[in-house]
mmCIF file with all atom_site columns, C-alpha atoms in Angstrom:
data_model
loop_
_atom_site.group_PDB
_atom_site.id
_atom_site.type_symbol
_atom_site.label_atom_id
_atom_site.label_alt_id
_atom_site.label_comp_id
_atom_site.label_asym_id
_atom_site.label_entity_id
_atom_site.label_seq_id
_atom_site.pdbx_PDB_ins_code
_atom_site.Cartn_x
_atom_site.Cartn_y
_atom_site.Cartn_z
_atom_site.occupancy
_atom_site.B_iso_or_equiv
_atom_site.pdbx_formal_charge
_atom_site.auth_seq_id
_atom_site.auth_comp_id
_atom_site.auth_asym_id
_atom_site.auth_atom_id
_atom_site.pdbx_PDB_model_num
ATOM 1   C CA . LYS A 1 1   ? -161.299 -8.907  -110.256 1.00 0.00 ? 654 LYS A CA 1
ATOM 2   C CA . GLN A 1 2   ? -163.720 -11.582 -111.367 1.00 0.00 ? 655 GLN A CA 1
ATOM 3   C CA . GLU A 1 3   ? -167.195 -10.398 -112.282 1.00 0.00 ? 656 GLU A CA 1
ATOM 4   C CA . VAL A 1 4   ? -170.167 -12.538 -113.228 1.00 0.00 ? 657 VAL A CA 1
ATOM 5   C CA . THR A 1 5   ? -172.982 -11.197 -115.379 1.00 0.00 ? 658 THR A CA 1
ATOM 6   C CA . GLN A 1 6   ? -176.280 -12.878 -116.174 1.00 0.00 ? 659 GLN A CA 1
ATOM 7   C CA . ILE A 1 7   ? -178.517 -11.917 -119.052 1.00 0.00 ? 660 ILE A CA 1
ATOM 8   C CA . PRO A 1 8   ? -181.444 -11.512 -119.159 1.00 0.00 ? 661 PRO A CA 1
ATOM 9   C CA . ALA A 1 9   ? -182.351 -10.353 -115.658 1.00 0.00 ? 662 ALA A CA 1
ATOM 10  C CA . ALA A 1 10  ? -185.862 -11.668 -116.150 1.00 0.00 ? 663 ALA A CA 1
ATOM 11  C CA . LEU A 1 11  ? -187.537 -13.931 -118.675 1.00 0.00 ? 664 LEU A CA 1
ATOM 12  C CA . SER A 1 12  ? -191.093 -15.112 -119.272 1.00 0.00 ? 665 SER A CA 1
ATOM 13  C CA . VAL A 1 13  ? -191.796 -17.937 -121.711 1.00 0.00 ? 666 VAL A CA 1
ATOM 14  C CA . PRO A 1 14  ? -194.795 -20.148 -122.437 1.00 0.00 ? 667 PRO A CA 1
ATOM 15  C CA . GLU A 1 15  ? -194.816 -23.636 -121.049 1.00 0.00 ? 668 GLU A CA 1
ATOM 16  C CA . GLY A 1 16  ? -193.194 -26.251 -123.274 1.00 0.00 ? 669 GLY A CA 1
ATOM 17  C CA . GLU A 1 17  ? -190.612 -23.991 -124.865 1.00 0.00 ? 670 GLU A CA 1
ATOM 18  C CA . ASN A 1 18  ? -186.897 -24.616 -124.743 1.00 0.00 ? 671 ASN A CA 1
ATOM 19  C CA . LEU A 1 19  ? -184.878 -21.749 -123.338 1.00 0.00 ? 672 LEU A CA 1
ATOM 20  C CA . VAL A 1 20  ? -181.324 -20.612 -122.701 1.00 0.00 ? 673 VAL A CA 1
ATOM 21  C CA . LEU A 1 21  ? -179.984 -18.599 -119.812 1.00 0.00 ? 674 LEU A CA 1
ATOM 22  C CA . ASN A 1 22  ? -176.665 -16.852 -120.223 1.00 0.00 ? 675 ASN A CA 1
ATOM 23  C CA . CYS A 1 23  ? -173.762 -16.257 -117.872 1.00 0.00 ? 676 CYS A CA 1
ATOM 24  C CA . SER A 1 24  ? -170.507 -14.469 -118.609 1.00 0.00 ? 677 SER A CA 1
ATOM 25  C CA . PHE A 1 25  ? -167.412 -13.997 -116.480 1.00 0.00 ? 678 PHE A CA 1
ATOM 26  C CA . THR A 1 26  ? -164.447 -11.699 -116.910 1.00 0.00 ? 679 THR A CA 1
ATOM 27  C CA . ASP A 1 27  ? -161.532 -13.930 -115.844 1.00 0.00 ? 680 ASP A CA 1
ATOM 28  C CA . SER A 1 28  ? -161.195 -17.254 -117.639 1.00 0.00 ? 681 SER A CA 1
ATOM 29  C CA . ALA A 1 29  ? -159.012 -18.763 -114.890 1.00 0.00 ? 682 ALA A CA 1
ATOM 30  C CA . ILE A 1 30  ? -161.621 -20.642 -112.892 1.00 0.00 ? 683 ILE A CA 1
ATOM 31  C CA . TYR A 1 31  ? -161.819 -23.898 -110.951 1.00 0.00 ? 684 TYR A CA 1
ATOM 32  C CA . ASN A 1 32  ? -165.450 -24.547 -111.724 1.00 0.00 ? 685 ASN A CA 1
ATOM 33  C CA . LEU A 1 33  ? -168.785 -22.979 -112.511 1.00 0.00 ? 686 LEU A CA 1
ATOM 34  C CA . GLN A 1 34  ? -172.032 -23.866 -110.829 1.00 0.00 ? 687 GLN A CA 1
ATOM 35  C CA . TRP A 1 35  ? -175.659 -23.197 -111.679 1.00 0.00 ? 688 TRP A CA 1
ATOM 36  C CA . PHE A 1 36  ? -178.159 -22.853 -108.843 1.00 0.00 ? 689 PHE A CA 1
ATOM 37  C CA . ARG A 1 37  ? -181.874 -22.487 -108.535 1.00 0.00 ? 690 ARG A CA 1
ATOM 38  C CA . GLN A 1 38  ? -183.478 -20.323 -105.863 1.00 0.00 ? 691 GLN A CA 1
ATOM 39  C CA . ASP A 1 39  ? -187.192 -20.311 -105.114 1.00 0.00 ? 692 ASP A CA 1
ATOM 40  C CA . PRO A 1 40  ? -188.659 -17.217 -103.392 1.00 0.00 ? 693 PRO A CA 1
ATOM 41  C CA . GLY A 1 41  ? -187.677 -17.055 -99.730  1.00 0.00 ? 694 GLY A CA 1
ATOM 42  C CA . LYS A 1 42  ? -185.624 -20.214 -99.980  1.00 0.00 ? 695 LYS A CA 1
ATOM 43  C CA . GLY A 1 43  ? -181.994 -21.205 -100.101 1.00 0.00 ? 696 GLY A CA 1
ATOM 44  C CA . LEU A 1 44  ? -180.097 -22.366 -103.150 1.00 0.00 ? 697 LEU A CA 1
ATOM 45  C CA . THR A 1 45  ? -180.339 -25.726 -104.845 1.00 0.00 ? 698 THR A CA 1
ATOM 46  C CA . SER A 1 46  ? -177.327 -26.809 -106.853 1.00 0.00 ? 699 SER A CA 1
ATOM 47  C CA . LEU A 1 47  ? -178.314 -27.840 -110.374 1.00 0.00 ? 700 LEU A CA 1
ATOM 48  C CA . LEU A 1 48  ? -175.094 -28.488 -112.234 1.00 0.00 ? 701 LEU A CA 1
ATOM 49  C CA . LEU A 1 49  ? -171.384 -28.136 -111.543 1.00 0.00 ? 702 LEU A CA 1
ATOM 50  C CA . ILE A 1 50  ? -168.944 -27.906 -114.440 1.00 0.00 ? 703 ILE A CA 1
ATOM 51  C CA . GLN A 1 51  ? -165.282 -28.420 -113.707 1.00 0.00 ? 704 GLN A CA 1
ATOM 52  C CA . SER A 1 52  ? -162.792 -26.163 -115.484 1.00 0.00 ? 705 SER A CA 1
ATOM 53  C CA . SER A 1 53  ? -161.679 -29.080 -117.688 1.00 0.00 ? 706 SER A CA 1
ATOM 54  C CA . GLN A 1 54  ? -165.225 -29.920 -118.801 1.00 0.00 ? 707 GLN A CA 1
ATOM 55  C CA . ARG A 1 55  ? -167.349 -28.415 -121.538 1.00 0.00 ? 708 ARG A CA 1
ATOM 56  C CA . GLU A 1 56  ? -170.806 -29.427 -120.407 1.00 0.00 ? 709 GLU A CA 1
ATOM 57  C CA . GLN A 1 57  ? -172.904 -31.251 -117.855 1.00 0.00 ? 710 GLN A CA 1
ATOM 58  C CA . THR A 1 58  ? -176.400 -32.656 -118.173 1.00 0.00 ? 711 THR A CA 1
ATOM 59  C CA . SER A 1 59  ? -179.069 -33.519 -115.666 1.00 0.00 ? 712 SER A CA 1
ATOM 60  C CA . GLY A 1 60  ? -182.508 -34.447 -116.930 1.00 0.00 ? 713 GLY A CA 1
ATOM 61  C CA . ARG A 1 61  ? -183.924 -31.537 -118.915 1.00 0.00 ? 714 ARG A CA 1
ATOM 62  C CA . LEU A 1 62  ? -181.000 -29.296 -117.982 1.00 0.00 ? 715 LEU A CA 1
ATOM 63  C CA . ASN A 1 63  ? -177.771 -28.890 -119.879 1.00 0.00 ? 716 ASN A CA 1
ATOM 64  C CA . ALA A 1 64  ? -175.023 -26.487 -118.906 1.00 0.00 ? 717 ALA A CA 1
ATOM 65  C CA . SER A 1 65  ? -172.107 -25.604 -121.149 1.00 0.00 ? 718 SER A CA 1
ATOM 66  C CA . LEU A 1 66  ? -168.831 -23.913 -120.385 1.00 0.00 ? 719 LEU A CA 1
ATOM 67  C CA . ASP A 1 67  ? -166.521 -22.021 -122.740 1.00 0.00 ? 720 ASP A CA 1
ATOM 68  C CA . LYS A 1 68  ? -163.688 -20.779 -120.584 1.00 0.00 ? 721 LYS A CA 1
ATOM 69  C CA . SER A 1 69  ? -161.809 -19.037 -123.368 1.00 0.00 ? 722 SER A CA 1
ATOM 70  C CA . SER A 1 70  ? -164.751 -16.760 -124.114 1.00 0.00 ? 723 SER A CA 1
ATOM 71  C CA . GLY A 1 71  ? -165.837 -16.514 -120.487 1.00 0.00 ? 724 GLY A CA 1
ATOM 72  C CA . ARG A 1 72  ? -169.311 -17.863 -121.099 1.00 0.00 ? 725 ARG A CA 1
ATOM 73  C CA . SER A 1 73  ? -171.687 -20.481 -119.801 1.00 0.00 ? 726 SER A CA 1
ATOM 74  C CA . THR A 1 74  ? -175.221 -21.297 -120.809 1.00 0.00 ? 727 THR A CA 1
ATOM 75  C CA . LEU A 1 75  ? -177.980 -23.187 -119.044 1.00 0.00 ? 728 LEU A CA 1
ATOM 76  C CA . TYR A 1 76  ? -180.365 -24.864 -121.439 1.00 0.00 ? 729 TYR A CA 1
ATOM 77  C CA . ILE A 1 77  ? -183.780 -25.932 -120.167 1.00 0.00 ? 730 ILE A CA 1
ATOM 78  C CA . ALA A 1 78  ? -185.750 -28.228 -122.425 1.00 0.00 ? 731 ALA A CA 1
ATOM 79  C CA . ALA A 1 79  ? -189.529 -28.478 -122.505 1.00 0.00 ? 732 ALA A CA 1
ATOM 80  C CA . SER A 1 80  ? -190.047 -25.882 -119.783 1.00 0.00 ? 733 SER A CA 1
ATOM 81  C CA . GLN A 1 81  ? -192.683 -26.427 -117.100 1.00 0.00 ? 734 GLN A CA 1
ATOM 82  C CA . PRO A 1 82  ? -194.386 -24.029 -114.662 1.00 0.00 ? 735 PRO A CA 1
ATOM 83  C CA . GLY A 1 83  ? -192.424 -25.692 -111.871 1.00 0.00 ? 736 GLY A CA 1
ATOM 84  C CA . ASP A 1 84  ? -189.232 -24.396 -113.460 1.00 0.00 ? 737 ASP A CA 1
ATOM 85  C CA . SER A 1 85  ? -190.209 -20.872 -112.449 1.00 0.00 ? 738 SER A CA 1
ATOM 86  C CA . ALA A 1 86  ? -187.502 -19.611 -110.103 1.00 0.00 ? 739 ALA A CA 1
ATOM 87  C CA . THR A 1 87  ? -184.372 -17.474 -110.056 1.00 0.00 ? 740 THR A CA 1
ATOM 88  C CA . TYR A 1 88  ? -181.364 -19.124 -111.631 1.00 0.00 ? 741 TYR A CA 1
ATOM 89  C CA . LEU A 1 89  ? -177.952 -18.117 -110.372 1.00 0.00 ? 742 LEU A CA 1
ATOM 90  C CA . CYS A 1 90  ? -174.604 -18.678 -112.028 1.00 0.00 ? 743 CYS A CA 1
ATOM 91  C CA . ALA A 1 91  ? -171.564 -18.822 -109.762 1.00 0.00 ? 744 ALA A CA 1
ATOM 92  C CA . VAL A 1 92  ? -167.883 -19.006 -110.576 1.00 0.00 ? 745 VAL A CA 1
ATOM 93  C CA . ARG A 1 93  ? -165.190 -20.362 -108.290 1.00 0.00 ? 746 ARG A CA 1
ATOM 94  C CA . PRO A 1 94  ? -161.975 -18.442 -108.988 1.00 0.00 ? 747 PRO A CA 1
ATOM 95  C CA . GLY A 1 95  ? -158.681 -20.240 -109.279 1.00 0.00 ? 748 GLY A CA 1
ATOM 96  C CA . SER A 1 96  ? -157.151 -18.762 -106.160 1.00 0.00 ? 749 SER A CA 1
ATOM 97  C CA . ASP A 1 97  ? -159.423 -19.760 -103.244 1.00 0.00 ? 750 ASP A CA 1
ATOM 98  C CA . ASP A 1 98  ? -162.735 -21.229 -102.196 1.00 0.00 ? 751 ASP A CA 1
ATOM 99  C CA . LYS A 1 99  ? -164.877 -18.142 -102.477 1.00 0.00 ? 752 LYS A CA 1
ATOM 100 C CA . ILE A 1 100 ? -167.421 -18.299 -105.254 1.00 0.00 ? 753 ILE A CA 1
ATOM 101 C CA . ILE A 1 101 ? -168.751 -15.251 -107.046 1.00 0.00 ? 754 ILE A CA 1
ATOM 102 C CA . PHE A 1 102 ? -172.400 -15.050 -107.961 1.00 0.00 ? 755 PHE A CA 1
ATOM 103 C CA . GLY A 1 103 ? -174.165 -13.337 -110.785 1.00 0.00 ? 756 GLY A CA 1
ATOM 104 C CA . LYS A 1 104 ? -177.324 -11.408 -109.985 1.00 0.00 ? 757 LYS A CA 1
ATOM 105 C CA . GLY A 1 105 ? -179.492 -14.147 -111.409 1.00 0.00 ? 758 GLY A CA 1
ATOM 106 C CA . THR A 1 106 ? -182.197 -14.535 -114.013 1.00 0.00 ? 759 THR A CA 1
ATOM 107 C CA . ARG A 1 107 ? -185.789 -14.596 -112.770 1.00 0.00 ? 760 ARG A CA 1
ATOM 108 C CA . LEU A 1 108 ? -187.585 -17.121 -114.909 1.00 0.00 ? 761 LEU A CA 1
ATOM 109 C CA . HIS A 1 109 ? -191.358 -17.310 -115.189 1.00 0.00 ? 762 HIS A CA 1
ATOM 110 C CA . ILE A 1 110 ? -192.937 -20.136 -117.147 1.00 0.00 ? 763 ILE A CA 1
ATOM 111 C CA . LEU A 1 111 ? -196.440 -19.269 -118.262 1.00 0.00 ? 764 LEU A CA 1
ATOM 112 C CA . PRO A 1 112 ? -198.970 -22.118 -117.971 1.00 0.00 ? 765 PRO A CA 1
ATOM 113 C CA . GLY B 2 1   ? -177.045 -36.035 -101.694 1.00 0.00 ? 846 GLY B CA 1
ATOM 114 C CA . ALA B 2 2   ? -175.330 -33.666 -99.315  1.00 0.00 ? 847 ALA B CA 1
ATOM 115 C CA . VAL B 2 3   ? -177.636 -31.758 -97.032  1.00 0.00 ? 848 VAL B CA 1
ATOM 116 C CA . VAL B 2 4   ? -177.057 -28.557 -95.142  1.00 0.00 ? 849 VAL B CA 1
ATOM 117 C CA . SER B 2 5   ? -179.524 -27.696 -92.422  1.00 0.00 ? 850 SER B CA 1
ATOM 118 C CA . GLN B 2 6   ? -179.999 -24.127 -91.276  1.00 0.00 ? 851 GLN B CA 1
ATOM 119 C CA . HIS B 2 7   ? -181.949 -23.150 -88.174  1.00 0.00 ? 852 HIS B CA 1
ATOM 120 C CA . PRO B 2 8   ? -184.068 -21.208 -87.469  1.00 0.00 ? 853 PRO B CA 1
ATOM 121 C CA . SER B 2 9   ? -185.753 -20.562 -90.798  1.00 0.00 ? 854 SER B CA 1
ATOM 122 C CA . TRP B 2 10  ? -187.443 -17.408 -89.567  1.00 0.00 ? 855 TRP B CA 1
ATOM 123 C CA . VAL B 2 11  ? -186.959 -15.179 -86.558  1.00 0.00 ? 856 VAL B CA 1
ATOM 124 C CA . ILE B 2 12  ? -188.548 -11.927 -85.446  1.00 0.00 ? 857 ILE B CA 1
ATOM 125 C CA . CYS B 2 13  ? -187.112 -10.090 -82.475  1.00 0.00 ? 858 CYS B CA 1
ATOM 126 C CA . LYS B 2 14  ? -186.807 -6.699  -80.863  1.00 0.00 ? 859 LYS B CA 1
ATOM 127 C CA . SER B 2 15  ? -184.014 -4.263  -81.571  1.00 0.00 ? 860 SER B CA 1
ATOM 128 C CA . GLY B 2 16  ? -181.015 -4.868  -79.320  1.00 0.00 ? 861 GLY B CA 1
ATOM 129 C CA . THR B 2 17  ? -181.462 -8.640  -79.178  1.00 0.00 ? 862 THR B CA 1
ATOM 130 C CA . SER B 2 18  ? -178.683 -10.996 -80.199  1.00 0.00 ? 863 SER B CA 1
ATOM 131 C CA . VAL B 2 19  ? -179.701 -13.761 -82.592  1.00 0.00 ? 864 VAL B CA 1
ATOM 132 C CA . LYS B 2 20  ? -177.858 -17.009 -83.246  1.00 0.00 ? 865 LYS B CA 1
ATOM 133 C CA . ILE B 2 21  ? -178.221 -18.913 -86.523  1.00 0.00 ? 866 ILE B CA 1
ATOM 134 C CA . GLU B 2 22  ? -176.972 -22.479 -86.868  1.00 0.00 ? 867 GLU B CA 1
ATOM 135 C CA . CYS B 2 23  ? -175.666 -24.189 -89.971  1.00 0.00 ? 868 CYS B CA 1
ATOM 136 C CA . ARG B 2 24  ? -175.116 -27.944 -89.929  1.00 0.00 ? 869 ARG B CA 1
ATOM 137 C CA . SER B 2 25  ? -173.797 -30.317 -92.540  1.00 0.00 ? 870 SER B CA 1
ATOM 138 C CA . LEU B 2 26  ? -175.822 -33.480 -92.048  1.00 0.00 ? 871 LEU B CA 1
ATOM 139 C CA . ASP B 2 27  ? -174.017 -36.140 -94.056  1.00 0.00 ? 872 ASP B CA 1
ATOM 140 C CA . PHE B 2 28  ? -170.552 -34.816 -94.755  1.00 0.00 ? 873 PHE B CA 1
ATOM 141 C CA . GLN B 2 29  ? -167.711 -33.070 -92.972  1.00 0.00 ? 874 GLN B CA 1
ATOM 142 C CA . ALA B 2 30  ? -167.600 -29.402 -93.864  1.00 0.00 ? 875 ALA B CA 1
ATOM 143 C CA . THR B 2 31  ? -164.081 -28.092 -93.551  1.00 0.00 ? 876 THR B CA 1
ATOM 144 C CA . THR B 2 32  ? -165.250 -24.727 -94.827  1.00 0.00 ? 877 THR B CA 1
ATOM 145 C CA . MET B 2 33  ? -168.513 -22.924 -94.293  1.00 0.00 ? 878 MET B CA 1
ATOM 146 C CA . PHE B 2 34  ? -169.642 -19.660 -95.797  1.00 0.00 ? 879 PHE B CA 1
ATOM 147 C CA . TRP B 2 35  ? -172.138 -17.081 -94.608  1.00 0.00 ? 880 TRP B CA 1
ATOM 148 C CA . TYR B 2 36  ? -174.033 -14.936 -97.070  1.00 0.00 ? 881 TYR B CA 1
ATOM 149 C CA . ARG B 2 37  ? -176.516 -12.120 -96.805  1.00 0.00 ? 882 ARG B CA 1
ATOM 150 C CA . GLN B 2 38  ? -179.184 -11.460 -99.396  1.00 0.00 ? 883 GLN B CA 1
ATOM 151 C CA . PHE B 2 39  ? -181.397 -8.419  -99.778  1.00 0.00 ? 884 PHE B CA 1
ATOM 152 C CA . PRO B 2 40  ? -184.693 -8.637  -101.684 1.00 0.00 ? 885 PRO B CA 1
ATOM 153 C CA . LYS B 2 41  ? -184.186 -9.283  -105.394 1.00 0.00 ? 886 LYS B CA 1
ATOM 154 C CA . GLN B 2 42  ? -180.428 -9.075  -104.997 1.00 0.00 ? 887 GLN B CA 1
ATOM 155 C CA . SER B 2 43  ? -177.804 -11.742 -105.305 1.00 0.00 ? 888 SER B CA 1
ATOM 156 C CA . LEU B 2 44  ? -175.900 -13.250 -102.425 1.00 0.00 ? 889 LEU B CA 1
ATOM 157 C CA . MET B 2 45  ? -173.216 -11.208 -100.729 1.00 0.00 ? 890 MET B CA 1
ATOM 158 C CA . LEU B 2 46  ? -170.474 -13.183 -99.030  1.00 0.00 ? 891 LEU B CA 1
ATOM 159 C CA . MET B 2 47  ? -170.016 -12.039 -95.443  1.00 0.00 ? 892 MET B CA 1
ATOM 160 C CA . ALA B 2 48  ? -167.373 -14.403 -94.143  1.00 0.00 ? 893 ALA B CA 1
ATOM 161 C CA . THR B 2 49  ? -165.599 -17.704 -94.608  1.00 0.00 ? 894 THR B CA 1
ATOM 162 C CA . SER B 2 50  ? -165.048 -19.986 -91.656  1.00 0.00 ? 895 SER B CA 1
ATOM 163 C CA . ASN B 2 51  ? -162.738 -22.947 -91.374  1.00 0.00 ? 896 ASN B CA 1
ATOM 164 C CA . GLU B 2 52  ? -163.126 -25.488 -88.612  1.00 0.00 ? 897 GLU B CA 1
ATOM 165 C CA . GLY B 2 53  ? -160.998 -24.658 -85.618  1.00 0.00 ? 898 GLY B CA 1
ATOM 166 C CA . SER B 2 54  ? -159.813 -21.263 -86.803  1.00 0.00 ? 899 SER B CA 1
ATOM 167 C CA . LYS B 2 55  ? -161.022 -17.689 -86.894  1.00 0.00 ? 900 LYS B CA 1
ATOM 168 C CA . ALA B 2 56  ? -163.364 -16.635 -89.644  1.00 0.00 ? 901 ALA B CA 1
ATOM 169 C CA . THR B 2 57  ? -162.203 -14.474 -92.515  1.00 0.00 ? 902 THR B CA 1
ATOM 170 C CA . TYR B 2 58  ? -164.529 -11.534 -92.996  1.00 0.00 ? 903 TYR B CA 1
ATOM 171 C CA . GLU B 2 59  ? -165.170 -9.712  -96.246  1.00 0.00 ? 904 GLU B CA 1
ATOM 172 C CA . GLN B 2 60  ? -164.415 -6.043  -96.487  1.00 0.00 ? 905 GLN B CA 1
ATOM 173 C CA . GLY B 2 61  ? -167.072 -3.928  -94.842  1.00 0.00 ? 906 GLY B CA 1
ATOM 174 C CA . VAL B 2 62  ? -168.468 -6.697  -92.628  1.00 0.00 ? 907 VAL B CA 1
ATOM 175 C CA . GLU B 2 63  ? -168.133 -5.944  -88.929  1.00 0.00 ? 908 GLU B CA 1
ATOM 176 C CA . LYS B 2 64  ? -166.603 -8.924  -87.164  1.00 0.00 ? 909 LYS B CA 1
ATOM 177 C CA . ASP B 2 65  ? -167.793 -7.714  -83.762  1.00 0.00 ? 910 ASP B CA 1
ATOM 178 C CA . LYS B 2 66  ? -171.323 -7.436  -85.104  1.00 0.00 ? 911 LYS B CA 1
ATOM 179 C CA . PHE B 2 67  ? -171.446 -10.795 -86.849  1.00 0.00 ? 912 PHE B CA 1
ATOM 180 C CA . LEU B 2 68  ? -169.748 -13.398 -84.675  1.00 0.00 ? 913 LEU B CA 1
ATOM 181 C CA . ILE B 2 69  ? -168.924 -16.663 -86.385  1.00 0.00 ? 914 ILE B CA 1
ATOM 182 C CA . ASN B 2 70  ? -167.947 -19.872 -84.661  1.00 0.00 ? 915 ASN B CA 1
ATOM 183 C CA . HIS B 2 71  ? -166.974 -23.082 -86.487  1.00 0.00 ? 916 HIS B CA 1
ATOM 184 C CA . ALA B 2 72  ? -166.273 -25.395 -83.580  1.00 0.00 ? 917 ALA B CA 1
ATOM 185 C CA . SER B 2 73  ? -166.741 -28.696 -85.367  1.00 0.00 ? 918 SER B CA 1
ATOM 186 C CA . LEU B 2 74  ? -166.681 -30.166 -88.866  1.00 0.00 ? 919 LEU B CA 1
ATOM 187 C CA . THR B 2 75  ? -170.476 -30.201 -88.961  1.00 0.00 ? 920 THR B CA 1
ATOM 188 C CA . LEU B 2 76  ? -171.539 -26.990 -87.255  1.00 0.00 ? 921 LEU B CA 1
ATOM 189 C CA . SER B 2 77  ? -171.003 -23.285 -87.764  1.00 0.00 ? 922 SER B CA 1
ATOM 190 C CA . THR B 2 78  ? -172.947 -20.527 -86.047  1.00 0.00 ? 923 THR B CA 1
ATOM 191 C CA . LEU B 2 79  ? -173.532 -16.889 -86.923  1.00 0.00 ? 924 LEU B CA 1
ATOM 192 C CA . THR B 2 80  ? -174.548 -14.575 -84.076  1.00 0.00 ? 925 THR B CA 1
ATOM 193 C CA . VAL B 2 81  ? -175.917 -11.161 -84.965  1.00 0.00 ? 926 VAL B CA 1
ATOM 194 C CA . THR B 2 82  ? -175.145 -9.141  -81.863  1.00 0.00 ? 927 THR B CA 1
ATOM 195 C CA . SER B 2 83  ? -177.356 -6.299  -80.688  1.00 0.00 ? 928 SER B CA 1
ATOM 196 C CA . ALA B 2 84  ? -179.408 -6.532  -83.857  1.00 0.00 ? 929 ALA B CA 1
ATOM 197 C CA . HIS B 2 85  ? -181.042 -3.429  -85.315  1.00 0.00 ? 930 HIS B CA 1
ATOM 198 C CA . PRO B 2 86  ? -183.661 -3.018  -88.063  1.00 0.00 ? 931 PRO B CA 1
ATOM 199 C CA . GLU B 2 87  ? -180.957 -2.499  -90.697  1.00 0.00 ? 932 GLU B CA 1
ATOM 200 C CA . ASP B 2 88  ? -179.715 -6.032  -89.944  1.00 0.00 ? 933 ASP B CA 1
ATOM 201 C CA . SER B 2 89  ? -183.007 -7.440  -91.188  1.00 0.00 ? 934 SER B CA 1
ATOM 202 C CA . SER B 2 90  ? -182.182 -9.638  -94.149  1.00 0.00 ? 935 SER B CA 1
ATOM 203 C CA . PHE B 2 91  ? -182.049 -13.186 -95.462  1.00 0.00 ? 936 PHE B CA 1
ATOM 204 C CA . TYR B 2 92  ? -178.971 -15.028 -94.202  1.00 0.00 ? 937 TYR B CA 1
ATOM 205 C CA . ILE B 2 93  ? -177.782 -18.178 -95.983  1.00 0.00 ? 938 ILE B CA 1
ATOM 206 C CA . CYS B 2 94  ? -174.978 -20.547 -95.111  1.00 0.00 ? 939 CYS B CA 1
ATOM 207 C CA . SER B 2 95  ? -173.185 -22.981 -97.343  1.00 0.00 ? 940 SER B CA 1
ATOM 208 C CA . ALA B 2 96  ? -170.681 -25.736 -96.776  1.00 0.00 ? 941 ALA B CA 1
ATOM 209 C CA . SER B 2 97  ? -168.109 -27.577 -98.786  1.00 0.00 ? 942 SER B CA 1
ATOM 210 C CA . GLY B 2 98  ? -165.986 -30.622 -98.113  1.00 0.00 ? 943 GLY B CA 1
ATOM 211 C CA . ASP B 2 99  ? -162.268 -31.060 -98.262  1.00 0.00 ? 944 ASP B CA 1
ATOM 212 C CA . ARG B 2 100 ? -161.765 -31.448 -101.994 1.00 0.00 ? 945 ARG B CA 1
ATOM 213 C CA . THR B 2 101 ? -161.102 -28.465 -104.201 1.00 0.00 ? 946 THR B CA 1
ATOM 214 C CA . ASN B 2 102 ? -163.726 -29.168 -106.832 1.00 0.00 ? 947 ASN B CA 1
ATOM 215 C CA . GLN B 2 103 ? -166.576 -30.164 -104.564 1.00 0.00 ? 948 GLN B CA 1
ATOM 216 C CA . PRO B 2 104 ? -169.742 -28.129 -105.018 1.00 0.00 ? 949 PRO B CA 1
ATOM 217 C CA . GLN B 2 105 ? -171.020 -25.889 -102.295 1.00 0.00 ? 950 GLN B CA 1
ATOM 218 C CA . HIS B 2 106 ? -174.248 -26.988 -100.672 1.00 0.00 ? 951 HIS B CA 1
ATOM 219 C CA . PHE B 2 107 ? -176.588 -24.378 -99.297  1.00 0.00 ? 952 PHE B CA 1
ATOM 220 C CA . GLY B 2 108 ? -178.960 -24.226 -96.389  1.00 0.00 ? 953 GLY B CA 1
ATOM 221 C CA . ASP B 2 109 ? -182.527 -23.007 -96.803  1.00 0.00 ? 954 ASP B CA 1
ATOM 222 C CA . GLY B 2 110 ? -181.725 -19.641 -95.267  1.00 0.00 ? 955 GLY B CA 1
ATOM 223 C CA . THR B 2 111 ? -182.893 -17.679 -92.239  1.00 0.00 ? 956 THR B CA 1
ATOM 224 C CA . ARG B 2 112 ? -185.154 -14.689 -92.584  1.00 0.00 ? 957 ARG B CA 1
ATOM 225 C CA . LEU B 2 113 ? -184.303 -12.235 -89.831  1.00 0.00 ? 958 LEU B CA 1
ATOM 226 C CA . SER B 2 114 ? -186.698 -9.406  -89.022  1.00 0.00 ? 959 SER B CA 1
ATOM 227 C CA . ILE B 2 115 ? -185.721 -6.885  -86.374  1.00 0.00 ? 960 ILE B CA 1
ATOM 228 C CA . LEU B 2 116 ? -188.530 -4.711  -85.056  1.00 0.00 ? 961 LEU B CA 1
#
């Protein structure tokens, strides 16, 4: 059974710092991995989608990497800003069907 | 980009009322839609998967008679919480994906349901 773990559960960093959020999954057979952002009381915004054949994706200040063999993904945020404060969710789509499995998220707080 | 619209965003009603939540894909055809439930500071819990024109597939422990799902067209799915009670109060989120395996899921903004 696929399980997705995100560490840390919460993180506070000063504005301007670069930071890394971690995601690990137990079964390396995946179709893709997706990083989402969720603001309080809101739905999810897709940030980056990495296909199983890819190693990384970049969008602006965000870079996500995927190492299937070790069951790990990282989300790198460069030059953090207060507006980056949110919960970041990692989600894995298993190889067998459409259902995606979420981690519990990392609550990020960027200190002005 | 793809947009999923969810309505209403917030509803408060009395115990025993049935509440319908709509999920629409605005600029793409959603062959599959998903309904999630989220408790405060928890991650999303998948409730059911619906495919256009067929019955929804419910996750273990989710009452299909309590949470009625209809996916009558490629752009609309509805979730009806029947005879809602305070324990049904939660944040409900839908998502939709197109017809290609590696398409991302796009999420609505969620519906906060409060049952008095």
